[in-house]
Structure formats: structure tokens, C-alpha cells
Tab-separated table of C-alpha atoms in Angstrom:
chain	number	residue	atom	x	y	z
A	1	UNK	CA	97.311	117.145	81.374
A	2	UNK	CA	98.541	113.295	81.168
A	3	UNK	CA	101.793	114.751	81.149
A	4	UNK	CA	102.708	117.932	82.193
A	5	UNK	CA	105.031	120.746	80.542
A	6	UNK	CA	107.233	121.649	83.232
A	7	UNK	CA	110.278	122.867	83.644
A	8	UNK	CA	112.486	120.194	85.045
A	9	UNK	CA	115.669	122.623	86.114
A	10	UNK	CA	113.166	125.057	88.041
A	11	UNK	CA	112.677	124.682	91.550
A	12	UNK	CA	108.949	124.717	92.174
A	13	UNK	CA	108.399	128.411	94.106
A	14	UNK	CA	110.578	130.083	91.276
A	15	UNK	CA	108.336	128.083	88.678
A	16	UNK	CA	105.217	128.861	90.489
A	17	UNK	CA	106.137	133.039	91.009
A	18	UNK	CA	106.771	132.445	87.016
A	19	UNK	CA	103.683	131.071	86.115
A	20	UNK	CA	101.760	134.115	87.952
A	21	UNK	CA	103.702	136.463	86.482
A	22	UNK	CA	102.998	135.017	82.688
A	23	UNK	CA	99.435	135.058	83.889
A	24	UNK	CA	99.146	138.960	84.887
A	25	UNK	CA	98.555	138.280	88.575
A	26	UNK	CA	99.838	141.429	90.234
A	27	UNK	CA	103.512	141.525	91.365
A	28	UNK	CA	102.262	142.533	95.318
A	29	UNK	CA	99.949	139.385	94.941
A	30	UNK	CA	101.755	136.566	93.517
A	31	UNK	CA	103.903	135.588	96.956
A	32	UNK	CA	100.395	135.354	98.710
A	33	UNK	CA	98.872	133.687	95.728
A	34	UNK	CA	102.322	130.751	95.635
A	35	UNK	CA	101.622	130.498	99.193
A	36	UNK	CA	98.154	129.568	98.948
A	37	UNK	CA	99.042	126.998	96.044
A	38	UNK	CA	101.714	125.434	98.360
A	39	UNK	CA	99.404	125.296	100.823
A	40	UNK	CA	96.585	123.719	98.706
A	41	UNK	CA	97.994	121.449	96.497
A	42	UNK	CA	100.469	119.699	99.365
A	43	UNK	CA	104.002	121.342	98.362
A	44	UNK	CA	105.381	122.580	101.024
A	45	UNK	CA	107.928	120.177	101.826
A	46	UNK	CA	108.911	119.589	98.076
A	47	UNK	CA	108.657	123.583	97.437
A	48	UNK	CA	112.160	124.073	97.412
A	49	UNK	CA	113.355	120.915	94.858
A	50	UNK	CA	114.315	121.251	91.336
A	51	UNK	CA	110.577	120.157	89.596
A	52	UNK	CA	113.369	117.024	87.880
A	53	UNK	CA	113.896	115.895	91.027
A	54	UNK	CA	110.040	115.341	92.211
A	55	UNK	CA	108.414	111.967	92.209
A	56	UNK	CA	105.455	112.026	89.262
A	57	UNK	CA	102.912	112.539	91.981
A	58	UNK	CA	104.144	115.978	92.686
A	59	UNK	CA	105.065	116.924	89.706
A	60	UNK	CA	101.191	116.108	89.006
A	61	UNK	CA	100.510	118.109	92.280
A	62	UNK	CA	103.181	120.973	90.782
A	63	UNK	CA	100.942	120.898	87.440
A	64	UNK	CA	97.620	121.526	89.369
A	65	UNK	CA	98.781	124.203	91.244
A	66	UNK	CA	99.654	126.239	87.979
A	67	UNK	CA	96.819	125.594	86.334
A	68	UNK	CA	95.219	126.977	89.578
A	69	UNK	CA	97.813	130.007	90.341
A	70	UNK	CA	95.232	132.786	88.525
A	71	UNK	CA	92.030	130.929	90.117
A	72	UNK	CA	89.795	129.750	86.977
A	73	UNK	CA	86.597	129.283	87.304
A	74	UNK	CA	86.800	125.680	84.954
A	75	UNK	CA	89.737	123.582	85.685
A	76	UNK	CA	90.398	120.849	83.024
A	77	UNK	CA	92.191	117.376	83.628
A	78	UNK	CA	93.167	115.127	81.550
A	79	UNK	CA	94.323	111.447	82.727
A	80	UNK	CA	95.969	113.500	85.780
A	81	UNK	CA	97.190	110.114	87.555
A	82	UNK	CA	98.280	107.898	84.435
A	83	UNK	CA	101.367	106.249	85.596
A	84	UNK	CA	100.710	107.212	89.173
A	85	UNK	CA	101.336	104.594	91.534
A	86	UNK	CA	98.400	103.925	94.006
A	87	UNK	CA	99.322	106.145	96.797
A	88	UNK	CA	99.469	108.816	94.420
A	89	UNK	CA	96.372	107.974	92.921
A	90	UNK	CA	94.491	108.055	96.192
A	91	UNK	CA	96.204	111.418	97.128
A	92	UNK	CA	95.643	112.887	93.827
A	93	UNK	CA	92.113	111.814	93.547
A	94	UNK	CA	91.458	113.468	97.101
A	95	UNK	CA	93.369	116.337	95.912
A	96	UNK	CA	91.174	116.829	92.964
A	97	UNK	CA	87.967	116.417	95.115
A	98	UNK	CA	89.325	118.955	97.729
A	99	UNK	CA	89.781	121.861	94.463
A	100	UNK	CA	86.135	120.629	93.239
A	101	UNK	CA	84.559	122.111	96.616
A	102	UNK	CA	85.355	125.572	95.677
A	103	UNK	CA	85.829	125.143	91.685
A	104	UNK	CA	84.535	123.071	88.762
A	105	UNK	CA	86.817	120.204	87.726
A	106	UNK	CA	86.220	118.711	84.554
A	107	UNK	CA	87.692	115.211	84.330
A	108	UNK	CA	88.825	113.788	81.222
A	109	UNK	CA	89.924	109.663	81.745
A	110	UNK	CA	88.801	105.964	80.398
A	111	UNK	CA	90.180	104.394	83.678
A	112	UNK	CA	86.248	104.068	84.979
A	113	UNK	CA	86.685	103.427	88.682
A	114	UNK	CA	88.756	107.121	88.590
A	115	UNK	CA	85.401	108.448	87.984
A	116	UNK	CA	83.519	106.991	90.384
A	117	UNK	CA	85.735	107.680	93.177
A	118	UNK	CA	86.320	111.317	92.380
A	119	UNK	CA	83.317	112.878	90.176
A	120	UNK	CA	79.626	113.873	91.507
A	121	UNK	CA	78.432	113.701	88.077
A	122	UNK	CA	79.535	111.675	85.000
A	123	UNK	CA	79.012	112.505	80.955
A	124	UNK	CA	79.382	109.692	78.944
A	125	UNK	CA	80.167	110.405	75.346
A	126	UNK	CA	79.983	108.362	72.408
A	127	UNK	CA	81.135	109.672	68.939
A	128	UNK	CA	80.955	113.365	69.972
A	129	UNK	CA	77.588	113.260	71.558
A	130	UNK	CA	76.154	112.743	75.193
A	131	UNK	CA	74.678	109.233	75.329
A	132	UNK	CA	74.419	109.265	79.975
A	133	UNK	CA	74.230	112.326	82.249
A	134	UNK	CA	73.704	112.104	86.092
A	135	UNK	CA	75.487	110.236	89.272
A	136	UNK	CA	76.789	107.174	89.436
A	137	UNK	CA	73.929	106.002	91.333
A	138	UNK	CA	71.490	107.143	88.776
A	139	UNK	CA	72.963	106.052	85.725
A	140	UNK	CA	72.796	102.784	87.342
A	141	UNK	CA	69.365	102.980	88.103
A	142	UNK	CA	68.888	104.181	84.050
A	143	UNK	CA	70.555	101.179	82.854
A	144	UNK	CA	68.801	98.690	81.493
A	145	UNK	CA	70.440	95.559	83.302
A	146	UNK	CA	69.066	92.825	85.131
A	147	UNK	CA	70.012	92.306	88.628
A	148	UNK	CA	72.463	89.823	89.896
A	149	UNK	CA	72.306	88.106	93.033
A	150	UNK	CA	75.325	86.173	94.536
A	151	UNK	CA	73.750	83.812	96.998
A	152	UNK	CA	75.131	80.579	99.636
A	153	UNK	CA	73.077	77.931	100.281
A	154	UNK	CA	72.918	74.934	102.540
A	155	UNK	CA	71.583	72.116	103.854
A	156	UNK	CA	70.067	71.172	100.205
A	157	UNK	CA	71.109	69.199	97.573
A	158	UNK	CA	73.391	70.759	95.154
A	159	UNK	CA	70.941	70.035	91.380
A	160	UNK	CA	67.547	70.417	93.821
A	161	UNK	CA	68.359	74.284	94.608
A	162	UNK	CA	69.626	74.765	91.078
A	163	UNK	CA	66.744	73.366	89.599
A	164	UNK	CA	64.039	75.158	91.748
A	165	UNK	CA	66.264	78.125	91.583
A	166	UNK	CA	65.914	78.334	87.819
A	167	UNK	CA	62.151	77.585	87.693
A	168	UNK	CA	61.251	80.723	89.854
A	169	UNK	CA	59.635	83.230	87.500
A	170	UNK	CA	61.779	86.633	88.472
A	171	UNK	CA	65.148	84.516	87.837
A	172	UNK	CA	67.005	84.290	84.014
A	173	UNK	CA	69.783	82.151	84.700
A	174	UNK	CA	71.324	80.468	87.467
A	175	UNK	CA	75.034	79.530	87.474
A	176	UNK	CA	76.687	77.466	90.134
A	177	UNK	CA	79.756	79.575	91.136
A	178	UNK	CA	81.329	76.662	93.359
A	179	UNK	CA	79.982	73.384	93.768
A	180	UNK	CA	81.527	72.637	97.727
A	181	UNK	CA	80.346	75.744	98.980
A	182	UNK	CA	76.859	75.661	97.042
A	183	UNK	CA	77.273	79.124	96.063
A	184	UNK	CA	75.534	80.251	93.179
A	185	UNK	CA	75.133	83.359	90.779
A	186	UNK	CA	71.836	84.556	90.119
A	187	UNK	CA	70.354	86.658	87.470
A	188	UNK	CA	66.528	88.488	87.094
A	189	UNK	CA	64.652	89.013	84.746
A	190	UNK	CA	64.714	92.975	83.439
A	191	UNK	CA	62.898	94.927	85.545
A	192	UNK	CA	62.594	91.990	88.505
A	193	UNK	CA	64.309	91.517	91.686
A	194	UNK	CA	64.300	88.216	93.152
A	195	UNK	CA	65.776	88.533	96.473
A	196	UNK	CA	62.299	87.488	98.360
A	197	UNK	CA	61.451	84.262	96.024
A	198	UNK	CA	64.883	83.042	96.422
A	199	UNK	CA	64.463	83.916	100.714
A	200	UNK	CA	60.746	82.387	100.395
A	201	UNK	CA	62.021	79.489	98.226
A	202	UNK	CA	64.617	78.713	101.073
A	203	UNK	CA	62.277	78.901	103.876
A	204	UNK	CA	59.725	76.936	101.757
A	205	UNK	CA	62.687	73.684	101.793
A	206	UNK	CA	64.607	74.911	105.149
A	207	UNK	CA	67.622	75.349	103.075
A	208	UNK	CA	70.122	77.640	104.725
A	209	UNK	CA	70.339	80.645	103.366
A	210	UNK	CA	73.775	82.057	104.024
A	211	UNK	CA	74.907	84.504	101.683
A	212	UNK	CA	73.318	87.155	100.005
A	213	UNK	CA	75.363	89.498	98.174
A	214	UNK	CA	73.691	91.569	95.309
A	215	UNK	CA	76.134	92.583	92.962
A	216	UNK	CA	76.102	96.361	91.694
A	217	UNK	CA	75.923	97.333	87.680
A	218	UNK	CA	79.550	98.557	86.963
A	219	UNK	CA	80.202	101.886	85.393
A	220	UNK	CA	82.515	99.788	82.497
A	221	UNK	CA	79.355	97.292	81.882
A	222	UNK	CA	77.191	100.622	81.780
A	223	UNK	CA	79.592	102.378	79.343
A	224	UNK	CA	79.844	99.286	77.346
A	225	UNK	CA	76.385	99.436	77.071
A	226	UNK	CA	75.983	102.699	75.535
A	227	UNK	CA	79.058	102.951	73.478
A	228	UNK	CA	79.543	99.434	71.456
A	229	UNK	CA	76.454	99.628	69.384
């Protein structure tokens, strides 16, 4: 959960042993089973501390290992590193991707780049109903965006290349990102790339072409997409 209902005056093995116990784990099995959620969710040093006196990362960490003390099948987050700071992010997003190799981890958060970095496959749901299913990858590839192209060029005049930029036929709109550098923003039309006309435009008036840098479809653009209509 965002925040998690512990118990802030026990230490975390007596709140762990508790937790099995209140979930019917045998008594001969629960010091085994603690052991293994020490183990797994990175306690061991901490293990002994009142839960009050634990940074918010491990009392995230303390939180996941009781939801995990009677092994679920389905393990359900919700926001688990709001207020996190980023180390705890990172370790708490590797955490979460370590449990998903052995269970299923569904992953409840707005914060989009959380996703990305710890999910293999992403629901996006807009007023109760699934409007995107797959990988990042391939709801990308299901988008219906136009590809954009940050590019460097040189050894041309600055309102030449924007001009013959903007007149080739897989290219929308050019904008000119900095003027002294001659770097410009590119976007195709839907359905187009336009890496090779821009490369054969460049050859075509031995301009330099320096920089090439196509710019991927972000998963906020993509959600936008889908869920402002």
C-alpha cells in the first residue's frame, strides 16, 4: 500500500513471526518462513529495529515482506515508493522485479516512468475499462504518433536547411531547436519515417550531418492519448 499499517513499537522479526501466525502458517514453519522474508526482501541488518525507527524504504521493504510471509500467488502494490527518495526507489523497484520472477505483481501507480522501469506488461485504464494492453515497446508501436527526429546540421545556411527540411514530403514540421548549433526538431508525417530523406537531403547539399537522435513516444504522451478524450 502507499502507506503501510505497521506497527511502529514492534521490532520487525517479532512483527514478521506475528503476521504468520495471524495468517495460519504453521508454528514449526514460521521461523523458516521470517527467515526467508529477511532474506528476500533485504532485512537482515534492520531485522532487529523497532519498525518506528526504520527509514520509509524499509518500512516499504518491512510491508512487502508481510504481504509475502504466507506466499500468494497475486501480490498487489499500490504507489509502493511514494515519498521514497531515489535510492529507495531504485532498490525498491529492483526489489519488486526480483518477487515478480517467482510471483505476479500487480502494480498500481500514475508516476509513468515507475512502470516502465519495473513492469513487463502495462494496462492502461480509462474510466473503469482497458483502453492499452501489451509492453512498453508495443504500445508504442500501437500508438498513433508521428515520429520525431532530433537532428545537427552543418556547413549550411541556417533558413536553407529549414526550408528544404520542411518541403520534404515524409516531414510535418520542422522547428529550429538552437540557432548556433543548427540543431533542429523534426516531425513525420503519421505513418512516415524520414531519417533517409533528411540523410539523402544532406548528402544531396554536403551539409554535415552530425546528430541524429530519434526521440522515443513517452508512456505519459501515450496515456494522454488514450485517456483525455
Amino acid at each position: 500500500a502507499e502507506h503501510n499499517p505497521l506497527y511502529h513499537e514492534m521490532p520487525v522479526l517479532d512483527y514478521l513471526n506475528f503476521s504468520a501466525s495471524i495468517q495460519g502458517i504453521g508454528k514449526a514453519a514460521i521461523p523458516g518462513r521470517v527467515r526467508q522474508m529477511v532474506r528476500l526482501c533485504g532485512l537482515d541488518v534492520e531485522k532487529h529495529k523497532k519498525i518506528g525507527e526504520l527509514s520509509k524504504g524499509f518500512r516499504q521493504r518491512v510491508g512487502l515482506a508481510q504481504a509475502m510471509i504466507h506466499d500468494p500467488e497475486i501480490l498487489i502494490l499500490d504507489e509502493p515508493t511514494t515519498g521514497l527518495d531515489p535510492n529507495q526507489i531504485v532498490e525498491i523497484r529492483d526489489l519488486i522485479k526480483n518477487i515478480g520472477k517467482e510471483k505476479t505483481v500487480i502494480l498500481s501507480t500514475h508516476i509513468l516512468p515507475e512502470v516502465e522501469a519495473t513492469c513487463d506488461r502495462i494496462l492502461i485504464i480509462n474510466k473503469g475499462k482497458i483502453v492499452a494492453d501489451g509492453t512498453a515497446t508495443s504500445l508504442r508501436k500501437q500508438a498513433q504518433g508521428q515520429q520525431v527526429l532530433h537532428v545537427r546540421i552543418e556547413d549550411g545556411e541556417l533558413n536553407a536547411i529549414y526550408e528544404k527540411l520542411s518541403s520534404l514530403p515524409t516531414v510535418s514540421i520542422v522547428d529550429i531547436l538552437d540557432n548556433e548549433a543548427q540543431r533542429f526538431e523534426i516531425q513525420s508525417t503519421p505513418e512516415t519515417t524520414s531519417n533517409r530523406d533528411v540523410f539523402k537531403l544532406c548528402v544531396k547539399n554536403k551539409w554535415a550531418l552530425t546528430e541524429m537522435i530519434p526521440l522515443e513516444t513517452r508512456l505519459e504522451d501515450i496515456f494522454r492519448d488514450l485517456t483525455i478524450q
